[in-house]
Amino acid sequence: MTTASPDAADLSLLLVRIADALDRLAPPRAANVDLAAADAFVWHADSGRPEPVAKVNRVDMELLKGIDRTRDVLVDNTTRFARGLPANNALLWGARGMGKSSLVKAAHAAVNADLGKDGKAPLKLVEIHREDIETLPALMALMRPSAFRFIVFCDDLSFDADDTSYKSLKAVLEGGIEGRPENVIFYATSNRRHLLPRDMMENERSTAINPGEAVEEKVSLSDRFGLWLGFHKCSQDEYLAMVNGYIAHFGIRIDADELRREALEWATTRGARSGRTAFQYVQDVAGRLGVALTEKPAAPQ
């Protein structure tokens, strides 16, 4: 008994169905993106396009206290890059709430203000989420032919034991055939200096035949950043300066002695002194005194 072959019409219909199925499985085509539409974007890997951000949630540079040297280094590096001069990728690491991501956004705004005075094209800030790092090559390909210059920014970057997406970042920063485009620089913040947990590094060293080689590949990721900018816990005086800076910025009227006592008590009950803690205290004061925080800056991160 033989099976009849499908006729031409059936075969054509089958091919159409297969083509439709493949189209559904294929990644979305990158839409045309107007990179002049805004100075800041958020990369959406699912759509393959950066979405413009109308208003960036940022802190004014003068409100970032206790990080003067770090601020100057990052602003200088950003300025050189924006003007077409050599500059380094930067890793801002250290204590939580001390203004790492706030400094990146403030530096971007400060440099663009200077570029505007000189009539130069603005520097673009593109945020990529940690979970989308594997799509970084696609984002780089989109930016490579552009006449603009870009800071690609990843907040709270770190990798777990089974995570291999760091390889995409290594290839983009300094490895691979194409490498990082000349018009792109990469800034990242992290609580970890080497971007992976210390217990993971120690475990791999203790179980490996060659302990040095076991973690070299992962640790070498941080070496791709020419700038390592450390953020450490602030002193009591620095913390109070942060509080007073916010109080003055928002025009909140409160007795100086009462402010000092309450601010120190607030930090003690939270077990930390930081820019974020200072801003949270100021929010509480403003609420109790019925003061609206107009044009509220973001809490330092």
PDB file of C-alpha atoms in Angstrom:
ATOM      1  CA  MET A   1       0.000   0.000   0.000  1.00  0.00           C
ATOM      2  CA  THR A   2       1.429   3.409  -0.945  1.00  0.00           C
ATOM      3  CA  THR A   3       0.742   6.828   0.548  1.00  0.00           C
ATOM      4  CA  ALA A   4      -0.429   9.513  -1.824  1.00  0.00           C
ATOM      5  CA  SER A   5       1.913  12.483  -2.226  1.00  0.00           C
ATOM      6  CA  PRO A   6       0.482  15.878  -1.284  1.00  0.00           C
ATOM      7  CA  ASP A   7      -0.558  17.967  -4.257  1.00  0.00           C
ATOM      8  CA  ALA A   8       1.003  21.337  -5.039  1.00  0.00           C
ATOM      9  CA  ALA A   9      -1.719  23.263  -3.201  1.00  0.00           C
ATOM     10  CA  ASP A  10      -1.243  21.275   0.024  1.00  0.00           C
ATOM     11  CA  LEU A  11       2.527  21.670  -0.193  1.00  0.00           C
ATOM     12  CA  SER A  12       2.232  25.420  -0.717  1.00  0.00           C
ATOM     13  CA  LEU A  13      -0.072  25.743   2.300  1.00  0.00           C
ATOM     14  CA  LEU A  14       2.365  23.749   4.435  1.00  0.00           C
ATOM     15  CA  LEU A  15       5.275  25.975   3.446  1.00  0.00           C
ATOM     16  CA  VAL A  16       3.251  29.091   4.327  1.00  0.00           C
ATOM     17  CA  ARG A  17       2.474  27.681   7.768  1.00  0.00           C
ATOM     18  CA  ILE A  18       6.139  26.850   8.353  1.00  0.00           C
ATOM     19  CA  ALA A  19       7.171  30.370   7.314  1.00  0.00           C
ATOM     20  CA  ASP A  20       4.594  31.920   9.679  1.00  0.00           C
ATOM     21  CA  ALA A  21       5.850  29.772  12.557  1.00  0.00           C
ATOM     22  CA  LEU A  22       9.448  30.826  11.909  1.00  0.00           C
ATOM     23  CA  ASP A  23       8.423  34.488  11.856  1.00  0.00           C
ATOM     24  CA  ARG A  24       6.814  34.100  15.273  1.00  0.00           C
ATOM     25  CA  LEU A  25       9.959  32.481  16.682  1.00  0.00           C
ATOM     26  CA  ALA A  26      12.344  35.058  15.229  1.00  0.00           C
ATOM     27  CA  PRO A  27      13.412  37.995  17.438  1.00  0.00           C
ATOM     28  CA  PRO A  28      11.635  41.268  16.729  1.00  0.00           C
ATOM     29  CA  ARG A  29      13.207  43.447  14.068  1.00  0.00           C
ATOM     30  CA  ALA A  30      14.869  46.536  15.456  1.00  0.00           C
ATOM     31  CA  ALA A  31      12.700  49.528  14.711  1.00  0.00           C
ATOM     32  CA  ASN A  32      14.134  52.805  13.503  1.00  0.00           C
ATOM     33  CA  VAL A  33      15.196  54.790  16.559  1.00  0.00           C
ATOM     34  CA  ASP A  34      15.431  58.561  16.697  1.00  0.00           C
ATOM     35  CA  LEU A  35      18.493  59.008  18.916  1.00  0.00           C
ATOM     36  CA  ALA A  36      18.069  62.768  18.742  1.00  0.00           C
ATOM     37  CA  ALA A  37      14.684  62.512  20.489  1.00  0.00           C
ATOM     38  CA  ALA A  38      16.157  62.685  24.005  1.00  0.00           C
ATOM     39  CA  ASP A  39      19.415  62.824  25.944  1.00  0.00           C
ATOM     40  CA  ALA A  40      18.600  59.669  27.927  1.00  0.00           C
ATOM     41  CA  PHE A  41      17.180  56.268  26.976  1.00  0.00           C
ATOM     42  CA  VAL A  42      16.351  52.923  28.543  1.00  0.00           C
ATOM     43  CA  TRP A  43      17.251  49.848  26.494  1.00  0.00           C
ATOM     44  CA  HIS A  44      14.363  47.388  26.105  1.00  0.00           C
ATOM     45  CA  ALA A  45      15.805  44.077  24.955  1.00  0.00           C
ATOM     46  CA  ASP A  46      12.413  42.550  24.137  1.00  0.00           C
ATOM     47  CA  SER A  47      11.644  45.201  21.528  1.00  0.00           C
ATOM     48  CA  GLY A  48      15.256  45.693  20.459  1.00  0.00           C
ATOM     49  CA  ARG A  49      15.089  49.458  20.863  1.00  0.00           C
ATOM     50  CA  PRO A  50      16.034  52.148  23.380  1.00  0.00           C
ATOM     51  CA  GLU A  51      13.052  54.112  24.672  1.00  0.00           C
ATOM     52  CA  PRO A  52      13.566  57.858  25.258  1.00  0.00           C
ATOM     53  CA  VAL A  53      13.288  59.205  28.810  1.00  0.00           C
ATOM     54  CA  ALA A  54      11.633  62.610  28.946  1.00  0.00           C
ATOM     55  CA  LYS A  55      12.917  63.521  32.417  1.00  0.00           C
ATOM     56  CA  VAL A  56      15.802  61.754  34.158  1.00  0.00           C
ATOM     57  CA  ASN A  57      15.387  61.034  37.879  1.00  0.00           C
ATOM     58  CA  ARG A  58      18.585  62.664  39.119  1.00  0.00           C
ATOM     59  CA  VAL A  59      20.164  64.566  42.019  1.00  0.00           C
ATOM     60  CA  ASP A  60      21.794  67.967  41.549  1.00  0.00           C
ATOM     61  CA  MET A  61      25.568  67.714  41.655  1.00  0.00           C
ATOM     62  CA  GLU A  62      25.884  70.127  44.605  1.00  0.00           C
ATOM     63  CA  LEU A  63      23.749  67.833  46.772  1.00  0.00           C
ATOM     64  CA  LEU A  64      26.242  64.963  46.486  1.00  0.00           C
ATOM     65  CA  LYS A  65      28.451  65.444  49.542  1.00  0.00           C
ATOM     66  CA  GLY A  66      31.583  63.635  50.703  1.00  0.00           C
ATOM     67  CA  ILE A  67      32.618  62.350  47.260  1.00  0.00           C
ATOM     68  CA  ASP A  68      34.455  65.397  45.902  1.00  0.00           C
ATOM     69  CA  ARG A  69      37.519  63.600  44.518  1.00  0.00           C
ATOM     70  CA  THR A  70      35.450  60.774  43.000  1.00  0.00           C
ATOM     71  CA  ARG A  71      33.094  63.342  41.479  1.00  0.00           C
ATOM     72  CA  ASP A  72      35.956  65.266  39.887  1.00  0.00           C
ATOM     73  CA  VAL A  73      37.545  62.116  38.424  1.00  0.00           C
ATOM     74  CA  LEU A  74      34.296  60.885  36.863  1.00  0.00           C
ATOM     75  CA  VAL A  75      33.308  64.305  35.485  1.00  0.00           C
ATOM     76  CA  ASP A  76      36.775  64.735  33.959  1.00  0.00           C
ATOM     77  CA  ASN A  77      36.648  61.282  32.371  1.00  0.00           C
ATOM     78  CA  THR A  78      33.144  61.946  31.018  1.00  0.00           C
ATOM     79  CA  THR A  79      34.125  65.350  29.662  1.00  0.00           C
ATOM     80  CA  ARG A  80      37.116  63.927  27.804  1.00  0.00           C
ATOM     81  CA  PHE A  81      34.978  61.205  26.263  1.00  0.00           C
ATOM     82  CA  ALA A  82      32.226  63.651  25.258  1.00  0.00           C
ATOM     83  CA  ARG A  83      34.812  65.795  23.456  1.00  0.00           C
ATOM     84  CA  GLY A  84      36.251  62.865  21.520  1.00  0.00           C
ATOM     85  CA  LEU A  85      39.354  62.334  23.671  1.00  0.00           C
ATOM     86  CA  PRO A  86      40.553  59.018  25.196  1.00  0.00           C
ATOM     87  CA  ALA A  87      38.604  57.953  28.287  1.00  0.00           C
ATOM     88  CA  ASN A  88      38.060  54.817  30.375  1.00  0.00           C
ATOM     89  CA  ASN A  89      35.144  52.584  31.243  1.00  0.00           C
ATOM     90  CA  ALA A  90      34.272  53.197  34.896  1.00  0.00           C
ATOM     91  CA  LEU A  91      33.205  50.899  37.737  1.00  0.00           C
ATOM     92  CA  LEU A  92      31.694  52.707  40.721  1.00  0.00           C
ATOM     93  CA  TRP A  93      31.689  50.259  43.613  1.00  0.00           C
ATOM     94  CA  GLY A  94      31.167  50.292  47.356  1.00  0.00           C
ATOM     95  CA  ALA A  95      28.717  51.156  50.101  1.00  0.00           C
ATOM     96  CA  ARG A  96      24.992  51.280  49.402  1.00  0.00           C
ATOM     97  CA  GLY A  97      23.232  54.632  49.243  1.00  0.00           C
ATOM     98  CA  MET A  98      26.398  56.700  48.834  1.00  0.00           C
ATOM     99  CA  GLY A  99      25.508  58.177  45.449  1.00  0.00           C
ATOM    100  CA  LYS A 100      27.078  55.842  42.878  1.00  0.00           C
ATOM    101  CA  SER A 101      24.305  55.890  40.280  1.00  0.00           C
ATOM    102  CA  SER A 102      23.334  59.432  41.276  1.00  0.00           C
ATOM    103  CA  LEU A 103      26.852  60.588  40.391  1.00  0.00           C
ATOM    104  CA  VAL A 104      26.691  58.965  36.944  1.00  0.00           C
ATOM    105  CA  LYS A 105      23.448  60.778  36.127  1.00  0.00           C
ATOM    106  CA  ALA A 106      24.657  64.063  37.632  1.00  0.00           C
ATOM    107  CA  ALA A 107      27.940  63.886  35.695  1.00  0.00           C
ATOM    108  CA  HIS A 108      26.004  63.273  32.477  1.00  0.00           C
ATOM    109  CA  ALA A 109      23.860  66.372  33.114  1.00  0.00           C
ATOM    110  CA  ALA A 110      26.864  68.534  34.055  1.00  0.00           C
ATOM    111  CA  VAL A 111      28.849  67.571  30.962  1.00  0.00           C
ATOM    112  CA  ASN A 112      25.859  68.159  28.689  1.00  0.00           C
ATOM    113  CA  ALA A 113      25.396  71.617  30.182  1.00  0.00           C
ATOM    114  CA  ASP A 114      28.981  72.478  29.190  1.00  0.00           C
ATOM    115  CA  LEU A 115      28.557  70.964  25.731  1.00  0.00           C
ATOM    116  CA  GLY A 116      25.437  73.058  25.200  1.00  0.00           C
ATOM    117  CA  LYS A 117      27.371  76.250  25.970  1.00  0.00           C
ATOM    118  CA  ASP A 118      29.854  75.335  23.230  1.00  0.00           C
ATOM    119  CA  GLY A 119      27.122  74.418  20.750  1.00  0.00           C
ATOM    120  CA  LYS A 120      28.207  70.758  20.628  1.00  0.00           C
ATOM    121  CA  ALA A 121      25.955  67.697  20.271  1.00  0.00           C
ATOM    122  CA  PRO A 122      24.755  66.303  23.613  1.00  0.00           C
ATOM    123  CA  LEU A 123      26.129  63.151  25.174  1.00  0.00           C
ATOM    124  CA  LYS A 124      23.533  60.355  25.353  1.00  0.00           C
ATOM    125  CA  LEU A 125      22.924  58.205  28.442  1.00  0.00           C
ATOM    126  CA  VAL A 126      21.520  54.713  27.774  1.00  0.00           C
ATOM    127  CA  GLU A 127      20.601  52.529  30.740  1.00  0.00           C
ATOM    128  CA  ILE A 128      20.695  48.763  30.304  1.00  0.00           C
ATOM    129  CA  HIS A 129      19.219  46.499  32.966  1.00  0.00           C
ATOM    130  CA  ARG A 130      21.356  43.838  34.578  1.00  0.00           C
ATOM    131  CA  GLU A 131      19.225  41.011  33.209  1.00  0.00           C
ATOM    132  CA  ASP A 132      19.690  42.311  29.640  1.00  0.00           C
ATOM    133  CA  ILE A 133      23.494  42.277  29.603  1.00  0.00           C
ATOM    134  CA  GLU A 134      23.513  39.408  27.092  1.00  0.00           C
ATOM    135  CA  THR A 135      21.851  41.734  24.560  1.00  0.00           C
ATOM    136  CA  LEU A 136      24.582  44.338  24.924  1.00  0.00           C
ATOM    137  CA  PRO A 137      26.144  43.463  21.530  1.00  0.00           C
ATOM    138  CA  ALA A 138      22.824  44.273  19.823  1.00  0.00           C
ATOM    139  CA  LEU A 139      22.686  47.644  21.572  1.00  0.00           C
ATOM    140  CA  MET A 140      26.282  48.382  20.594  1.00  0.00           C
ATOM    141  CA  ALA A 141      25.514  47.543  16.960  1.00  0.00           C
ATOM    142  CA  LEU A 142      22.675  50.065  16.996  1.00  0.00           C
ATOM    143  CA  MET A 143      24.880  52.841  18.413  1.00  0.00           C
ATOM    144  CA  ARG A 144      28.048  52.147  16.419  1.00  0.00           C
ATOM    145  CA  PRO A 145      27.048  54.047  13.227  1.00  0.00           C
ATOM    146  CA  SER A 146      25.544  57.005  15.110  1.00  0.00           C
ATOM    147  CA  ALA A 147      27.152  60.450  15.116  1.00  0.00           C
ATOM    148  CA  PHE A 148      26.292  60.796  18.825  1.00  0.00           C
ATOM    149  CA  ARG A 149      28.463  59.628  21.702  1.00  0.00           C
ATOM    150  CA  PHE A 150      26.955  57.357  24.373  1.00  0.00           C
ATOM    151  CA  ILE A 151      27.385  56.355  28.001  1.00  0.00           C
ATOM    152  CA  VAL A 152      25.927  52.871  28.436  1.00  0.00           C
ATOM    153  CA  PHE A 153      25.032  52.616  32.113  1.00  0.00           C
ATOM    154  CA  CYS A 154      24.229  49.494  34.152  1.00  0.00           C
ATOM    155  CA  ASP A 155      23.149  49.995  37.756  1.00  0.00           C
ATOM    156  CA  ASP A 156      23.806  47.365  40.437  1.00  0.00           C
ATOM    157  CA  LEU A 157      25.858  45.083  38.206  1.00  0.00           C
ATOM    158  CA  SER A 158      26.922  41.733  39.682  1.00  0.00           C
ATOM    159  CA  PHE A 159      27.038  38.075  38.705  1.00  0.00           C
ATOM    160  CA  ASP A 160      26.118  34.869  40.521  1.00  0.00           C
ATOM    161  CA  ALA A 161      27.895  31.524  40.475  1.00  0.00           C
ATOM    162  CA  ASP A 162      25.992  30.019  37.532  1.00  0.00           C
ATOM    163  CA  ASP A 163      25.759  33.246  35.520  1.00  0.00           C
ATOM    164  CA  THR A 164      27.682  33.315  32.234  1.00  0.00           C
ATOM    165  CA  SER A 165      26.286  36.563  30.829  1.00  0.00           C
ATOM    166  CA  TYR A 166      29.430  38.348  32.021  1.00  0.00           C
ATOM    167  CA  LYS A 167      31.149  36.940  28.920  1.00  0.00           C
ATOM    168  CA  SER A 168      29.034  39.203  26.710  1.00  0.00           C
ATOM    169  CA  LEU A 169      30.182  42.203  28.712  1.00  0.00           C
ATOM    170  CA  LYS A 170      33.849  41.163  28.566  1.00  0.00           C
ATOM    171  CA  ALA A 171      33.710  40.773  24.788  1.00  0.00           C
ATOM    172  CA  VAL A 172      32.128  44.188  24.330  1.00  0.00           C
ATOM    173  CA  LEU A 173      34.453  46.062  26.671  1.00  0.00           C
ATOM    174  CA  GLU A 174      37.820  44.933  25.293  1.00  0.00           C
ATOM    175  CA  GLY A 175      37.528  41.500  23.729  1.00  0.00           C
ATOM    176  CA  GLY A 176      36.071  40.140  20.500  1.00  0.00           C
ATOM    177  CA  ILE A 177      36.766  41.216  16.955  1.00  0.00           C
ATOM    178  CA  GLU A 178      34.666  44.395  16.975  1.00  0.00           C
ATOM    179  CA  GLY A 179      35.174  45.415  20.608  1.00  0.00           C
ATOM    180  CA  ARG A 180      33.633  48.553  22.036  1.00  0.00           C
ATOM    181  CA  PRO A 181      32.637  51.233  19.484  1.00  0.00           C
ATOM    182  CA  GLU A 182      34.703  54.420  19.695  1.00  0.00           C
ATOM    183  CA  ASN A 183      31.564  56.443  20.397  1.00  0.00           C
ATOM    184  CA  VAL A 184      30.512  54.312  23.393  1.00  0.00           C
ATOM    185  CA  ILE A 185      31.780  54.138  26.966  1.00  0.00           C
ATOM    186  CA  PHE A 186      30.481  51.821  29.711  1.00  0.00           C
ATOM    187  CA  TYR A 187      29.744  52.896  33.304  1.00  0.00           C
ATOM    188  CA  ALA A 188      28.546  50.435  35.942  1.00  0.00           C
ATOM    189  CA  THR A 189      27.757  50.546  39.651  1.00  0.00           C
ATOM    190  CA  SER A 190      28.105  47.620  42.014  1.00  0.00           C
ATOM    191  CA  ASN A 191      28.359  46.818  45.707  1.00  0.00           C
ATOM    192  CA  ARG A 192      31.154  44.371  44.781  1.00  0.00           C
ATOM    193  CA  ARG A 193      34.576  45.424  43.590  1.00  0.00           C
ATOM    194  CA  HIS A 194      35.050  42.253  41.533  1.00  0.00           C
ATOM    195  CA  LEU A 195      31.360  41.922  40.499  1.00  0.00           C
ATOM    196  CA  LEU A 196      30.943  38.432  41.996  1.00  0.00           C
ATOM    197  CA  PRO A 197      30.459  37.195  45.565  1.00  0.00           C
ATOM    198  CA  ARG A 198      33.565  36.655  47.669  1.00  0.00           C
ATOM    199  CA  ASP A 199      32.356  33.236  48.926  1.00  0.00           C
ATOM    200  CA  MET A 200      32.018  32.082  45.330  1.00  0.00           C
ATOM    201  CA  MET A 201      35.592  33.112  44.541  1.00  0.00           C
ATOM    202  CA  GLU A 202      36.933  31.397  47.663  1.00  0.00           C
ATOM    203  CA  ASN A 203      34.934  28.214  46.945  1.00  0.00           C
ATOM    204  CA  GLU A 204      36.283  27.985  43.402  1.00  0.00           C
ATOM    205  CA  ARG A 205      39.836  28.492  44.641  1.00  0.00           C
ATOM    206  CA  SER A 206      39.508  25.790  47.284  1.00  0.00           C
ATOM    207  CA  THR A 207      38.048  23.162  44.923  1.00  0.00           C
ATOM    208  CA  ALA A 208      40.080  23.844  41.789  1.00  0.00           C
ATOM    209  CA  ILE A 209      43.199  21.979  40.702  1.00  0.00           C
ATOM    210  CA  ASN A 210      44.718  25.310  39.741  1.00  0.00           C
ATOM    211  CA  PRO A 211      43.081  27.859  42.084  1.00  0.00           C
ATOM    212  CA  GLY A 212      44.490  30.875  40.256  1.00  0.00           C
ATOM    213  CA  GLU A 213      43.090  29.889  36.871  1.00  0.00           C
ATOM    214  CA  ALA A 214      39.720  28.853  38.336  1.00  0.00           C
ATOM    215  CA  VAL A 215      38.587  32.433  38.958  1.00  0.00           C
ATOM    216  CA  GLU A 216      40.873  34.378  36.651  1.00  0.00           C
ATOM    217  CA  GLU A 217      38.307  34.589  33.852  1.00  0.00           C
ATOM    218  CA  LYS A 218      35.578  36.043  36.058  1.00  0.00           C
ATOM    219  CA  VAL A 219      37.775  38.316  38.141  1.00  0.00           C
ATOM    220  CA  SER A 220      39.369  39.705  34.971  1.00  0.00           C
ATOM    221  CA  LEU A 221      36.021  41.307  34.089  1.00  0.00           C
ATOM    222  CA  SER A 222      36.680  44.139  36.543  1.00  0.00           C
ATOM    223  CA  ASP A 223      40.060  44.691  34.885  1.00  0.00           C
ATOM    224  CA  ARG A 224      38.187  45.880  31.783  1.00  0.00           C
ATOM    225  CA  PHE A 225      37.265  49.017  33.729  1.00  0.00           C
ATOM    226  CA  GLY A 226      40.086  51.541  33.613  1.00  0.00           C
ATOM    227  CA  LEU A 227      38.537  53.530  36.461  1.00  0.00           C
ATOM    228  CA  TRP A 228      37.703  51.932  39.805  1.00  0.00           C
ATOM    229  CA  LEU A 229      35.954  54.550  41.931  1.00  0.00           C
ATOM    230  CA  GLY A 230      35.332  53.479  45.528  1.00  0.00           C
ATOM    231  CA  PHE A 231      32.438  54.711  47.663  1.00  0.00           C
ATOM    232  CA  HIS A 232      32.800  54.189  51.398  1.00  0.00           C
ATOM    233  CA  LYS A 233      30.592  54.761  54.406  1.00  0.00           C
ATOM    234  CA  CYS A 234      30.449  58.413  55.298  1.00  0.00           C
ATOM    235  CA  SER A 235      31.503  60.053  58.537  1.00  0.00           C
ATOM    236  CA  GLN A 236      29.087  61.731  60.913  1.00  0.00           C
ATOM    237  CA  ASP A 237      30.099  65.174  59.674  1.00  0.00           C
ATOM    238  CA  GLU A 238      29.583  64.146  56.038  1.00  0.00           C
ATOM    239  CA  TYR A 239      26.184  62.684  56.851  1.00  0.00           C
ATOM    240  CA  LEU A 240      25.097  65.888  58.583  1.00  0.00           C
ATOM    241  CA  ALA A 241      26.373  67.912  55.628  1.00  0.00           C
ATOM    242  CA  MET A 242      24.122  65.827  53.360  1.00  0.00           C
ATOM    243  CA  VAL A 243      21.131  66.477  55.607  1.00  0.00           C
ATOM    244  CA  ASN A 244      21.832  70.217  55.785  1.00  0.00           C
ATOM    245  CA  GLY A 245      22.272  70.338  52.007  1.00  0.00           C
ATOM    246  CA  TYR A 246      18.802  68.903  51.440  1.00  0.00           C
ATOM    247  CA  ILE A 247      17.259  71.106  54.138  1.00  0.00           C
ATOM    248  CA  ALA A 248      18.683  74.229  52.488  1.00  0.00           C
ATOM    249  CA  HIS A 249      17.753  73.044  48.986  1.00  0.00           C
ATOM    250  CA  PHE A 250      14.098  72.603  49.900  1.00  0.00           C
ATOM    251  CA  GLY A 251      13.919  75.663  52.188  1.00  0.00           C
ATOM    252  CA  ILE A 252      12.796  73.664  55.240  1.00  0.00           C
ATOM    253  CA  ARG A 253      12.773  75.717  58.459  1.00  0.00           C
ATOM    254  CA  ILE A 254      13.866  73.759  61.534  1.00  0.00           C
ATOM    255  CA  ASP A 255      16.003  74.520  64.579  1.00  0.00           C
ATOM    256  CA  ALA A 256      19.649  73.556  63.939  1.00  0.00           C
ATOM    257  CA  ASP A 257      20.102  71.702  67.251  1.00  0.00           C
ATOM    258  CA  GLU A 258      16.847  69.798  66.783  1.00  0.00           C
ATOM    259  CA  LEU A 259      17.848  68.922  63.223  1.00  0.00           C
ATOM    260  CA  ARG A 260      21.211  67.544  64.328  1.00  0.00           C
ATOM    261  CA  ARG A 261      19.703  65.483  67.164  1.00  0.00           C
ATOM    262  CA  GLU A 262      16.941  64.016  65.008  1.00  0.00           C
ATOM    263  CA  ALA A 263      19.217  63.310  62.039  1.00  0.00           C
ATOM    264  CA  LEU A 264      21.717  61.385  64.189  1.00  0.00           C
ATOM    265  CA  GLU A 265      18.918  59.445  65.873  1.00  0.00           C
ATOM    266  CA  TRP A 266      17.448  58.587  62.456  1.00  0.00           C
ATOM    267  CA  ALA A 267      20.786  57.203  61.241  1.00  0.00           C
ATOM    268  CA  THR A 268      21.307  55.245  64.475  1.00  0.00           C
ATOM    269  CA  THR A 269      17.921  53.521  64.244  1.00  0.00           C
ATOM    270  CA  ARG A 270      18.714  52.439  60.667  1.00  0.00           C
ATOM    271  CA  GLY A 271      22.247  51.345  61.413  1.00  0.00           C
ATOM    272  CA  ALA A 272      23.750  53.361  58.571  1.00  0.00           C
ATOM    273  CA  ARG A 273      24.894  56.824  57.567  1.00  0.00           C
ATOM    274  CA  SER A 274      24.546  57.500  53.850  1.00  0.00           C
ATOM    275  CA  GLY A 275      23.101  59.898  51.331  1.00  0.00           C
ATOM    276  CA  ARG A 276      20.030  57.713  51.020  1.00  0.00           C
ATOM    277  CA  THR A 277      19.488  57.724  54.791  1.00  0.00           C
ATOM    278  CA  ALA A 278      19.911  61.507  54.857  1.00  0.00           C
ATOM    279  CA  PHE A 279      17.290  61.981  52.159  1.00  0.00           C
ATOM    280  CA  GLN A 280      14.863  59.621  53.885  1.00  0.00           C
ATOM    281  CA  TYR A 281      15.190  61.652  57.081  1.00  0.00           C
ATOM    282  CA  VAL A 282      14.573  64.905  55.178  1.00  0.00           C
ATOM    283  CA  GLN A 283      11.455  63.381  53.633  1.00  0.00           C
ATOM    284  CA  ASP A 284      10.196  62.587  57.138  1.00  0.00           C
ATOM    285  CA  VAL A 285      10.925  66.112  58.389  1.00  0.00           C
ATOM    286  CA  ALA A 286       9.221  67.701  55.388  1.00  0.00           C
ATOM    287  CA  GLY A 287       6.157  65.527  55.876  1.00  0.00           C
ATOM    288  CA  ARG A 288       5.855  66.384  59.556  1.00  0.00           C
ATOM    289  CA  LEU A 289       6.272  70.102  58.893  1.00  0.00           C
ATOM    290  CA  GLY A 290       3.892  70.099  55.936  1.00  0.00           C
ATOM    291  CA  VAL A 291       6.537  71.153  53.412  1.00  0.00           C
ATOM    292  CA  ALA A 292       6.119  69.929  49.829  1.00  0.00           C
ATOM    293  CA  LEU A 293       9.330  68.740  48.203  1.00  0.00           C
ATOM    294  CA  THR A 294       8.881  70.450  44.848  1.00  0.00           C
ATOM    295  CA  GLU A 295      11.086  69.157  42.041  1.00  0.00           C
ATOM    296  CA  LYS A 296      12.214  66.452  44.435  1.00  0.00           C
ATOM    297  CA  PRO A 297      15.619  64.975  43.568  1.00  0.00           C
ATOM    298  CA  ALA A 298      16.077  61.246  43.658  1.00  0.00           C
ATOM    299  CA  ALA A 299      17.521  59.658  46.777  1.00  0.00           C
ATOM    300  CA  PRO A 300      21.237  58.889  46.274  1.00  0.00           C
ATOM    301  CA  GLN A 301      21.892  55.346  45.105  1.00  0.00           C
TER     302      GLN A 301
END
